[in-house]
PDB file of C-alpha atoms in Angstrom:
ATOM      1  CA  MET U 188      75.087  84.594  97.130  1.00  0.00           C
ATOM      2  CA  LEU U 189      73.152  86.173 100.000  1.00  0.00           C
ATOM      3  CA  ARG U 190      74.509  83.580 102.440  1.00  0.00           C
ATOM      4  CA  ASP U 191      78.056  84.186 101.176  1.00  0.00           C
ATOM      5  CA  ILE U 192      77.769  87.952 101.684  1.00  0.00           C
ATOM      6  CA  THR U 193      76.216  87.513 105.137  1.00  0.00           C
ATOM      7  CA  GLY U 194      78.976  85.080 106.135  1.00  0.00           C
ATOM      8  CA  ALA U 195      81.699  87.447 104.941  1.00  0.00           C
ATOM      9  CA  LYS U 196      80.093  90.323 106.836  1.00  0.00           C
ATOM     10  CA  LEU U 197      79.893  88.299 110.058  1.00  0.00           C
ATOM     11  CA  LEU U 198      83.526  87.237 109.668  1.00  0.00           C
ATOM     12  CA  LYS U 199      84.600  90.860 109.164  1.00  0.00           C
ATOM     13  CA  GLU U 200      82.647  91.939 112.261  1.00  0.00           C
ATOM     14  CA  LYS U 201      84.296  89.156 114.270  1.00  0.00           C
ATOM     15  CA  GLU U 202      87.753  90.221 113.091  1.00  0.00           C
ATOM     16  CA  ASP U 203      86.979  93.836 114.014  1.00  0.00           C
ATOM     17  CA  GLN U 204      85.838  92.759 117.490  1.00  0.00           C
ATOM     18  CA  LEU U 205      89.017  90.729 118.024  1.00  0.00           C
ATOM     19  CA  GLU U 206      91.170  93.617 116.808  1.00  0.00           C
ATOM     20  CA  ARG U 207      89.419  96.056 119.144  1.00  0.00           C
ATOM     21  CA  ALA U 208      89.728  93.615 122.056  1.00  0.00           C
ATOM     22  CA  TYR U 209      93.444  93.181 121.347  1.00  0.00           C
ATOM     23  CA  PHE U 210      93.902  96.966 121.126  1.00  0.00           C
ATOM     24  CA  TRP U 211      92.234  97.625 124.487  1.00  0.00           C
ATOM     25  CA  ASN U 212      94.070  94.739 126.160  1.00  0.00           C
ATOM     26  CA  GLU U 213      97.366  96.172 124.898  1.00  0.00           C
ATOM     27  CA  LEU U 214      96.342  99.660 126.002  1.00  0.00           C
ATOM     28  CA  ALA U 215      95.345  98.519 129.509  1.00  0.00           C
ATOM     29  CA  SER U 216      98.528  96.473 129.933  1.00  0.00           C
ATOM     30  CA  SER U 217     100.774  99.293 128.748  1.00  0.00           C
ATOM     31  CA  MET U 218      98.955 101.912 130.819  1.00  0.00           C
ATOM     32  CA  SER U 219      99.385  99.867 133.988  1.00  0.00           C
ATOM     33  CA  HIS U 220     103.121  99.598 133.283  1.00  0.00           C
ATOM     34  CA  GLU U 221     103.522 103.313 132.582  1.00  0.00           C
ATOM     35  CA  ILE U 222     101.573 104.351 135.668  1.00  0.00           C
ATOM     36  CA  ARG U 223     103.231 101.815 137.961  1.00  0.00           C
ATOM     37  CA  ASN U 224     106.734 103.269 137.484  1.00  0.00           C
ATOM     38  CA  PRO U 225     105.991 106.698 139.024  1.00  0.00           C
ATOM     39  CA  LEU U 226     103.870 105.085 141.766  1.00  0.00           C
ATOM     40  CA  VAL U 227     106.748 102.782 142.793  1.00  0.00           C
ATOM     41  CA  ALA U 228     109.071 105.779 143.126  1.00  0.00           C
ATOM     42  CA  ILE U 229     106.516 107.712 145.177  1.00  0.00           C
ATOM     43  CA  LYS U 230     105.869 104.721 147.438  1.00  0.00           C
ATOM     44  CA  THR U 231     109.600 104.137 148.016  1.00  0.00           C
ATOM     45  CA  PHE U 232     110.217 107.731 149.069  1.00  0.00           C
ATOM     46  CA  SER U 233     107.087 107.734 151.247  1.00  0.00           C
ATOM     47  CA  GLN U 234     108.233 104.613 153.098  1.00  0.00           C
ATOM     48  CA  LEU U 235     111.628 106.171 153.802  1.00  0.00           C
ATOM     49  CA  LEU U 236     110.212 109.511 154.915  1.00  0.00           C
ATOM     50  CA  PRO U 237     109.482 108.615 158.590  1.00  0.00           C
ATOM     51  CA  GLN U 238     113.048 107.340 159.069  1.00  0.00           C
ATOM     52  CA  ARG U 239     114.789 110.201 157.299  1.00  0.00           C
ATOM     53  CA  TYR U 240     112.480 113.118 157.949  1.00  0.00           C
ATOM     54  CA  GLU U 241     115.154 114.979 159.935  1.00  0.00           C
ATOM     55  CA  ASP U 242     117.546 114.850 156.974  1.00  0.00           C
ATOM     56  CA  PRO U 243     117.078 118.148 155.066  1.00  0.00           C
ATOM     57  CA  ASP U 244     118.781 116.749 151.928  1.00  0.00           C
ATOM     58  CA  PHE U 245     116.375 113.810 151.880  1.00  0.00           C
ATOM     59  CA  ARG U 246     113.357 116.094 152.355  1.00  0.00           C
ATOM     60  CA  ALA U 247     114.519 118.239 149.441  1.00  0.00           C
ATOM     61  CA  GLU U 248     115.081 115.161 147.271  1.00  0.00           C
ATOM     62  CA  PHE U 249     111.702 113.747 148.365  1.00  0.00           C
ATOM     63  CA  SER U 250     109.912 116.941 147.380  1.00  0.00           C
ATOM     64  CA  GLU U 251     111.671 117.172 144.021  1.00  0.00           C
ATOM     65  CA  GLN U 252     111.294 113.492 143.099  1.00  0.00           C
ATOM     66  CA  VAL U 253     107.672 113.087 144.160  1.00  0.00           C
ATOM     67  CA  THR U 254     106.685 116.301 142.382  1.00  0.00           C
ATOM     68  CA  ALA U 255     108.403 115.057 139.199  1.00  0.00           C
ATOM     69  CA  GLU U 256     106.646 111.685 139.384  1.00  0.00           C
ATOM     70  CA  VAL U 257     103.242 113.290 139.954  1.00  0.00           C
ATOM     71  CA  ASP U 258     103.897 115.544 136.969  1.00  0.00           C
ATOM     72  CA  GLN U 259     104.718 112.432 134.935  1.00  0.00           C
ATOM     73  CA  LEU U 260     101.421 110.818 135.971  1.00  0.00           C
ATOM     74  CA  ASN U 261      99.540 113.953 134.945  1.00  0.00           C
ATOM     75  CA  HIS U 262     101.415 113.954 131.625  1.00  0.00           C
ATOM     76  CA  ILE U 263     100.411 110.336 130.991  1.00  0.00           C
ATOM     77  CA  ILE U 264      96.768 111.095 131.794  1.00  0.00           C
ATOM     78  CA  ASP U 265      96.772 114.192 129.556  1.00  0.00           C
ATOM     79  CA  LYS U 266      98.250 112.243 126.630  1.00  0.00           C
ATOM     80  CA  ILE U 267      95.769 109.402 127.067  1.00  0.00           C
ATOM     81  CA  ASN U 268      92.896 111.903 127.088  1.00  0.00           C
ATOM     82  CA  GLU U 269      94.242 113.571 123.943  1.00  0.00           C
ATOM     83  CA  PHE U 270      94.594 110.185 122.262  1.00  0.00           C
ATOM     84  CA  ALA U 271      91.129 109.014 123.295  1.00  0.00           C
ATOM     85  CA  ASN U 272      89.366 112.314 122.529  1.00  0.00           C
ATOM     86  CA  PRO U 273      91.013 113.954 119.503  1.00  0.00           C
ATOM     87  CA  PRO U 274      89.495 117.149 118.087  1.00  0.00           C
ATOM     88  CA  LYS U 275      87.081 116.507 115.250  1.00  0.00           C
ATOM     89  CA  PRO U 276      88.902 117.285 111.995  1.00  0.00           C
ATOM     90  CA  VAL U 277      87.680 120.182 109.869  1.00  0.00           C
ATOM     91  CA  PHE U 278      88.360 119.558 106.184  1.00  0.00           C
ATOM     92  CA  ASN U 279      89.208 122.312 103.724  1.00  0.00           C
ATOM     93  CA  PRO U 280      91.163 122.577 100.467  1.00  0.00           C
ATOM     94  CA  LEU U 281      94.778 122.549 101.624  1.00  0.00           C
ATOM     95  CA  ASP U 282      98.290 122.643 100.209  1.00  0.00           C
ATOM     96  CA  VAL U 283      99.707 119.607 102.023  1.00  0.00           C
ATOM     97  CA  ARG U 284     103.167 121.219 102.181  1.00  0.00           C
ATOM     98  CA  LYS U 285     101.967 123.843 104.692  1.00  0.00           C
ATOM     99  CA  PRO U 286     101.330 121.558 107.697  1.00  0.00           C
ATOM    100  CA  ILE U 287     104.590 119.750 106.877  1.00  0.00           C
ATOM    101  CA  GLU U 288     106.517 123.039 107.006  1.00  0.00           C
ATOM    102  CA  PHE U 289     104.851 123.933 110.322  1.00  0.00           C
ATOM    103  CA  ALA U 290     105.765 120.520 111.769  1.00  0.00           C
ATOM    104  CA  VAL U 291     109.399 120.900 110.704  1.00  0.00           C
ATOM    105  CA  ALA U 292     109.544 124.372 112.273  1.00  0.00           C
ATOM    106  CA  ARG U 293     108.217 122.948 115.571  1.00  0.00           C
ATOM    107  CA  ILE U 294     110.815 120.174 115.606  1.00  0.00           C
ATOM    108  CA  GLN U 295     113.649 122.595 114.896  1.00  0.00           C
ATOM    109  CA  THR U 296     112.442 124.923 117.661  1.00  0.00           C
ATOM    110  CA  GLU U 297     112.000 122.192 120.285  1.00  0.00           C
ATOM    111  CA  LEU U 298     115.125 120.132 119.615  1.00  0.00           C
ATOM    112  CA  ASP U 299     118.658 121.368 120.118  1.00  0.00           C
ATOM    113  CA  HIS U 300     120.097 118.905 117.617  1.00  0.00           C
ATOM    114  CA  ASP U 301     122.939 120.652 115.835  1.00  0.00           C
ATOM    115  CA  HIS U 302     123.827 117.535 113.787  1.00  0.00           C
ATOM    116  CA  LEU U 303     120.282 116.918 112.529  1.00  0.00           C
ATOM    117  CA  LYS U 304     119.441 118.079 109.032  1.00  0.00           C
ATOM    118  CA  ILE U 305     115.840 118.008 107.744  1.00  0.00           C
ATOM    119  CA  HIS U 306     115.491 118.363 103.974  1.00  0.00           C
ATOM    120  CA  LEU U 307     112.138 119.115 102.328  1.00  0.00           C
ATOM    121  CA  SER U 308     111.408 118.683  98.640  1.00  0.00           C
ATOM    122  CA  SER U 309     108.386 118.379  96.353  1.00  0.00           C
ATOM    123  CA  ASP U 310     107.708 117.934  92.661  1.00  0.00           C
ATOM    124  CA  ASP U 311     105.776 120.322  90.450  1.00  0.00           C
ATOM    125  CA  SER U 312     102.504 118.403  90.650  1.00  0.00           C
ATOM    126  CA  SER U 313      99.442 119.711  92.433  1.00  0.00           C
ATOM    127  CA  VAL U 314      99.666 118.829  96.129  1.00  0.00           C
ATOM    128  CA  GLU U 315      96.256 120.073  97.224  1.00  0.00           C
ATOM    129  CA  ILE U 316      94.106 117.806  99.372  1.00  0.00           C
ATOM    130  CA  ASN U 317      90.862 118.037 101.291  1.00  0.00           C
ATOM    131  CA  GLY U 318      92.406 118.041 104.755  1.00  0.00           C
ATOM    132  CA  ASP U 319      92.590 119.267 108.312  1.00  0.00           C
ATOM    133  CA  SER U 320      95.757 121.323 108.710  1.00  0.00           C
ATOM    134  CA  ALA U 321      96.095 120.986 112.490  1.00  0.00           C
ATOM    135  CA  SER U 322      95.780 117.192 112.600  1.00  0.00           C
ATOM    136  CA  LEU U 323      98.109 116.718 109.619  1.00  0.00           C
ATOM    137  CA  GLU U 324     100.698 118.942 111.269  1.00  0.00           C
ATOM    138  CA  GLU U 325     100.397 116.810 114.415  1.00  0.00           C
ATOM    139  CA  CYS U 326     100.749 113.646 112.332  1.00  0.00           C
ATOM    140  CA  ILE U 327     103.945 114.809 110.602  1.00  0.00           C
ATOM    141  CA  TYR U 328     105.304 116.273 113.845  1.00  0.00           C
ATOM    142  CA  HIS U 329     105.055 112.904 115.618  1.00  0.00           C
ATOM    143  CA  LEU U 330     106.702 111.073 112.735  1.00  0.00           C
ATOM    144  CA  LEU U 331     109.548 113.594 112.600  1.00  0.00           C
ATOM    145  CA  MET U 332     109.975 113.486 116.382  1.00  0.00           C
ATOM    146  CA  ASN U 333     110.182 109.676 116.311  1.00  0.00           C
ATOM    147  CA  ALA U 334     112.856 109.878 113.608  1.00  0.00           C
ATOM    148  CA  ALA U 335     114.812 112.619 115.405  1.00  0.00           C
ATOM    149  CA  GLU U 336     114.782 110.719 118.702  1.00  0.00           C
ATOM    150  CA  ASN U 337     116.003 107.570 116.967  1.00  0.00           C
ATOM    151  CA  LEU U 338     118.820 109.512 115.268  1.00  0.00           C
ATOM    152  CA  ASP U 339     119.779 110.931 118.685  1.00  0.00           C
ATOM    153  CA  ASN U 340     121.706 113.876 117.188  1.00  0.00           C
ATOM    154  CA  LYS U 341     124.442 111.606 115.845  1.00  0.00           C
ATOM    155  CA  GLU U 342     126.792 113.231 113.374  1.00  0.00           C
ATOM    156  CA  GLY U 343     125.357 113.024 109.862  1.00  0.00           C
ATOM    157  CA  SER U 344     121.757 112.638 111.103  1.00  0.00           C
ATOM    158  CA  ARG U 345     119.354 113.342 108.271  1.00  0.00           C
ATOM    159  CA  ILE U 346     115.614 113.257 107.632  1.00  0.00           C
ATOM    160  CA  ASN U 347     114.302 113.651 104.091  1.00  0.00           C
ATOM    161  CA  VAL U 348     110.685 114.709 103.579  1.00  0.00           C
ATOM    162  CA  THR U 349     109.479 114.376  99.996  1.00  0.00           C
ATOM    163  CA  VAL U 350     106.056 115.299  98.617  1.00  0.00           C
ATOM    164  CA  LYS U 351     105.052 113.878  95.238  1.00  0.00           C
ATOM    165  CA  GLY U 352     101.842 114.486  93.330  1.00  0.00           C
ATOM    166  CA  TYR U 353     101.846 110.953  91.940  1.00  0.00           C
ATOM    167  CA  SER U 354     103.917 107.813  91.791  1.00  0.00           C
ATOM    168  CA  PRO U 355     105.292 106.628  88.411  1.00  0.00           C
ATOM    169  CA  GLU U 356     104.112 103.119  89.274  1.00  0.00           C
ATOM    170  CA  LYS U 357     100.571 104.183  90.094  1.00  0.00           C
ATOM    171  CA  SER U 358      97.866 106.400  88.668  1.00  0.00           C
ATOM    172  CA  ARG U 359      97.476 110.073  89.408  1.00  0.00           C
ATOM    173  CA  GLY U 360      94.959 111.301  91.963  1.00  0.00           C
ATOM    174  CA  LYS U 361      97.200 110.478  94.921  1.00  0.00           C
ATOM    175  CA  ILE U 362      99.694 112.491  96.946  1.00  0.00           C
ATOM    176  CA  TYR U 363     102.702 110.772  98.489  1.00  0.00           C
ATOM    177  CA  ILE U 364     104.445 112.092 101.590  1.00  0.00           C
ATOM    178  CA  ILE U 365     107.685 110.170 102.151  1.00  0.00           C
ATOM    179  CA  ILE U 366     109.642 110.594 105.381  1.00  0.00           C
ATOM    180  CA  SER U 367     112.956 108.744 105.508  1.00  0.00           C
ATOM    181  CA  ASP U 368     115.855 108.827 107.955  1.00  0.00           C
ATOM    182  CA  ASN U 369     119.300 107.286 108.161  1.00  0.00           C
ATOM    183  CA  GLY U 370     118.935 106.017 111.729  1.00  0.00           C
ATOM    184  CA  SER U 371     119.158 102.504 113.102  1.00  0.00           C
ATOM    185  CA  GLY U 372     115.544 101.607 112.312  1.00  0.00           C
ATOM    186  CA  ILE U 373     112.680 100.660 114.612  1.00  0.00           C
ATOM    187  CA  ASP U 374     113.727  98.269 117.357  1.00  0.00           C
ATOM    188  CA  GLU U 375     113.133  94.689 116.215  1.00  0.00           C
ATOM    189  CA  SER U 376     111.074  93.874 119.316  1.00  0.00           C
ATOM    190  CA  LEU U 377     108.537  96.561 118.331  1.00  0.00           C
ATOM    191  CA  ARG U 378     108.185  95.988 114.586  1.00  0.00           C
ATOM    192  CA  ASP U 379     105.093  93.785 114.871  1.00  0.00           C
ATOM    193  CA  LYS U 380     103.215  96.270 117.072  1.00  0.00           C
ATOM    194  CA  ILE U 381     104.324  99.710 115.881  1.00  0.00           C
ATOM    195  CA  TYR U 382     100.740 101.009 115.815  1.00  0.00           C
ATOM    196  CA  SER U 383      99.960  99.849 119.375  1.00  0.00           C
ATOM    197  CA  PRO U 384      99.876 102.644 121.962  1.00  0.00           C
ATOM    198  CA  PHE U 385     102.776 102.657 124.447  1.00  0.00           C
ATOM    199  CA  SER U 386     105.005 100.533 122.191  1.00  0.00           C
ATOM    200  CA  THR U 387     108.343 102.166 122.932  1.00  0.00           C
ATOM    201  CA  ILE U 388     111.732 101.376 124.399  1.00  0.00           C
ATOM    202  CA  LYS U 389     112.261 104.945 125.621  1.00  0.00           C
ATOM    203  CA  ALA U 390     112.544 105.332 129.392  1.00  0.00           C
ATOM    204  CA  ARG U 391     110.174 108.306 129.295  1.00  0.00           C
ATOM    205  CA  GLY U 392     107.851 107.971 126.360  1.00  0.00           C
ATOM    206  CA  LEU U 393     104.321 106.883 125.607  1.00  0.00           C
ATOM    207  CA  GLY U 394     104.816 105.508 122.105  1.00  0.00           C
ATOM    208  CA  LEU U 395     101.731 107.285 120.763  1.00  0.00           C
ATOM    209  CA  GLY U 396     103.400 108.846 117.698  1.00  0.00           C
ATOM    210  CA  LEU U 397     102.604 106.181 115.089  1.00  0.00           C
ATOM    211  CA  PRO U 398      99.107 105.365 116.442  1.00  0.00           C
ATOM    212  CA  ILE U 399      98.221 109.081 116.274  1.00  0.00           C
ATOM    213  CA  ALA U 400      99.708 109.394 112.784  1.00  0.00           C
ATOM    214  CA  LYS U 401      97.822 106.339 111.534  1.00  0.00           C
ATOM    215  CA  ARG U 402      94.509 107.643 112.884  1.00  0.00           C
ATOM    216  CA  VAL U 403      95.034 111.016 111.163  1.00  0.00           C
ATOM    217  CA  VAL U 404      95.848 109.302 107.867  1.00  0.00           C
ATOM    218  CA  ILE U 405      92.735 107.115 108.121  1.00  0.00           C
ATOM    219  CA  ASP U 406      90.630 110.225 108.897  1.00  0.00           C
ATOM    220  CA  HIS U 407      91.894 111.591 105.572  1.00  0.00           C
ATOM    221  CA  ASN U 408      90.965 108.387 103.698  1.00  0.00           C
ATOM    222  CA  GLY U 409      94.645 107.637 103.210  1.00  0.00           C
ATOM    223  CA  GLU U 410      97.140 104.859 103.759  1.00  0.00           C
ATOM    224  CA  ILE U 411     100.394 104.646 105.722  1.00  0.00           C
ATOM    225  CA  ASP U 412     103.238 102.220 105.177  1.00  0.00           C
ATOM    226  CA  VAL U 413     106.396 101.717 107.245  1.00  0.00           C
ATOM    227  CA  GLU U 414     109.611 100.107 106.007  1.00  0.00           C
ATOM    228  CA  THR U 415     112.444  99.801 108.501  1.00  0.00           C
ATOM    229  CA  SER U 416     115.846  98.197 108.728  1.00  0.00           C
ATOM    230  CA  SER U 417     119.173  98.745 110.439  1.00  0.00           C
ATOM    231  CA  GLY U 418     119.903 101.373 107.784  1.00  0.00           C
ATOM    232  CA  GLY U 419     116.926 103.594 108.559  1.00  0.00           C
ATOM    233  CA  THR U 420     113.162 103.943 108.353  1.00  0.00           C
ATOM    234  CA  THR U 421     110.932 105.145 105.528  1.00  0.00           C
ATOM    235  CA  ILE U 422     107.310 106.080 106.159  1.00  0.00           C
ATOM    236  CA  THR U 423     105.045 106.646 103.175  1.00  0.00           C
ATOM    237  CA  ILE U 424     101.698 108.393 103.535  1.00  0.00           C
ATOM    238  CA  ILE U 425      99.307 108.220 100.574  1.00  0.00           C
ATOM    239  CA  LEU U 426      96.441 110.727 100.484  1.00  0.00           C
ATOM    240  CA  PRO U 427      93.753 111.368  97.853  1.00  0.00           C
ATOM    241  CA  THR U 428      94.067 114.656  95.995  1.00  0.00           C
ATOM    242  CA  PHE U 429      91.458 117.372  96.400  1.00  0.00           C
ATOM    243  CA  LYS U 430      88.400 117.129  94.171  1.00  0.00           C
ATOM    244  CA  GLU U 431      85.762 119.771  93.657  1.00  0.00           C
ATOM    245  CA  GLY U 432      82.556 118.994  95.535  1.00  0.00           C
ATOM    246  CA  GLU U 433      84.210 116.964  98.330  1.00  0.00           C
TER     247      GLU U 433
END
């Protein structure tokens, strides 16, 4: 029995090491790709500068383009730092609907999507958890932003956010946050690596939304599940309810 337990523990440690190695290899590969794009643009303009220095239109374009690319590099670095060094969560009794409402308000303020409708609903069950409001808001915000960007303000775009105190199929003591959209689903080429940083087909995007959301859910001792198809995507977050003494 002791040998069996020791063997299982060693196998688990090996799997964790391989998973971490894969994660950092993916991160390094994706980072190099993201950083290379702005550097190529800067290098191209720099090489042309001696030949076209006397052209005022080129100088103006050079200044504008290089500044934009440097800003993009700084943005990438800032996001990587935020991802690598998140604030330590502070847990308190919390109505889980509050950070969701804040996240929806942020999306509606930032996006000028007149065709997008976001509908919130919840049942009458208790929806109190032991949670960190700021990180949960960030989690929901990223998931909503991913959905909104996929919908791309098409006519009839809709995101439903549902909070349930329990699932009929499962026991009480859990809270379910269900975010579903009627978009085209996650691109098929990304479905096997949706939690890997930088997995995105957007021209200007870091693909950190789902990795950040997953980390927040894990910090809250929860689970996250993604179902996607050409008819839309549904993300289910399962969190433990608040218990006295936690």
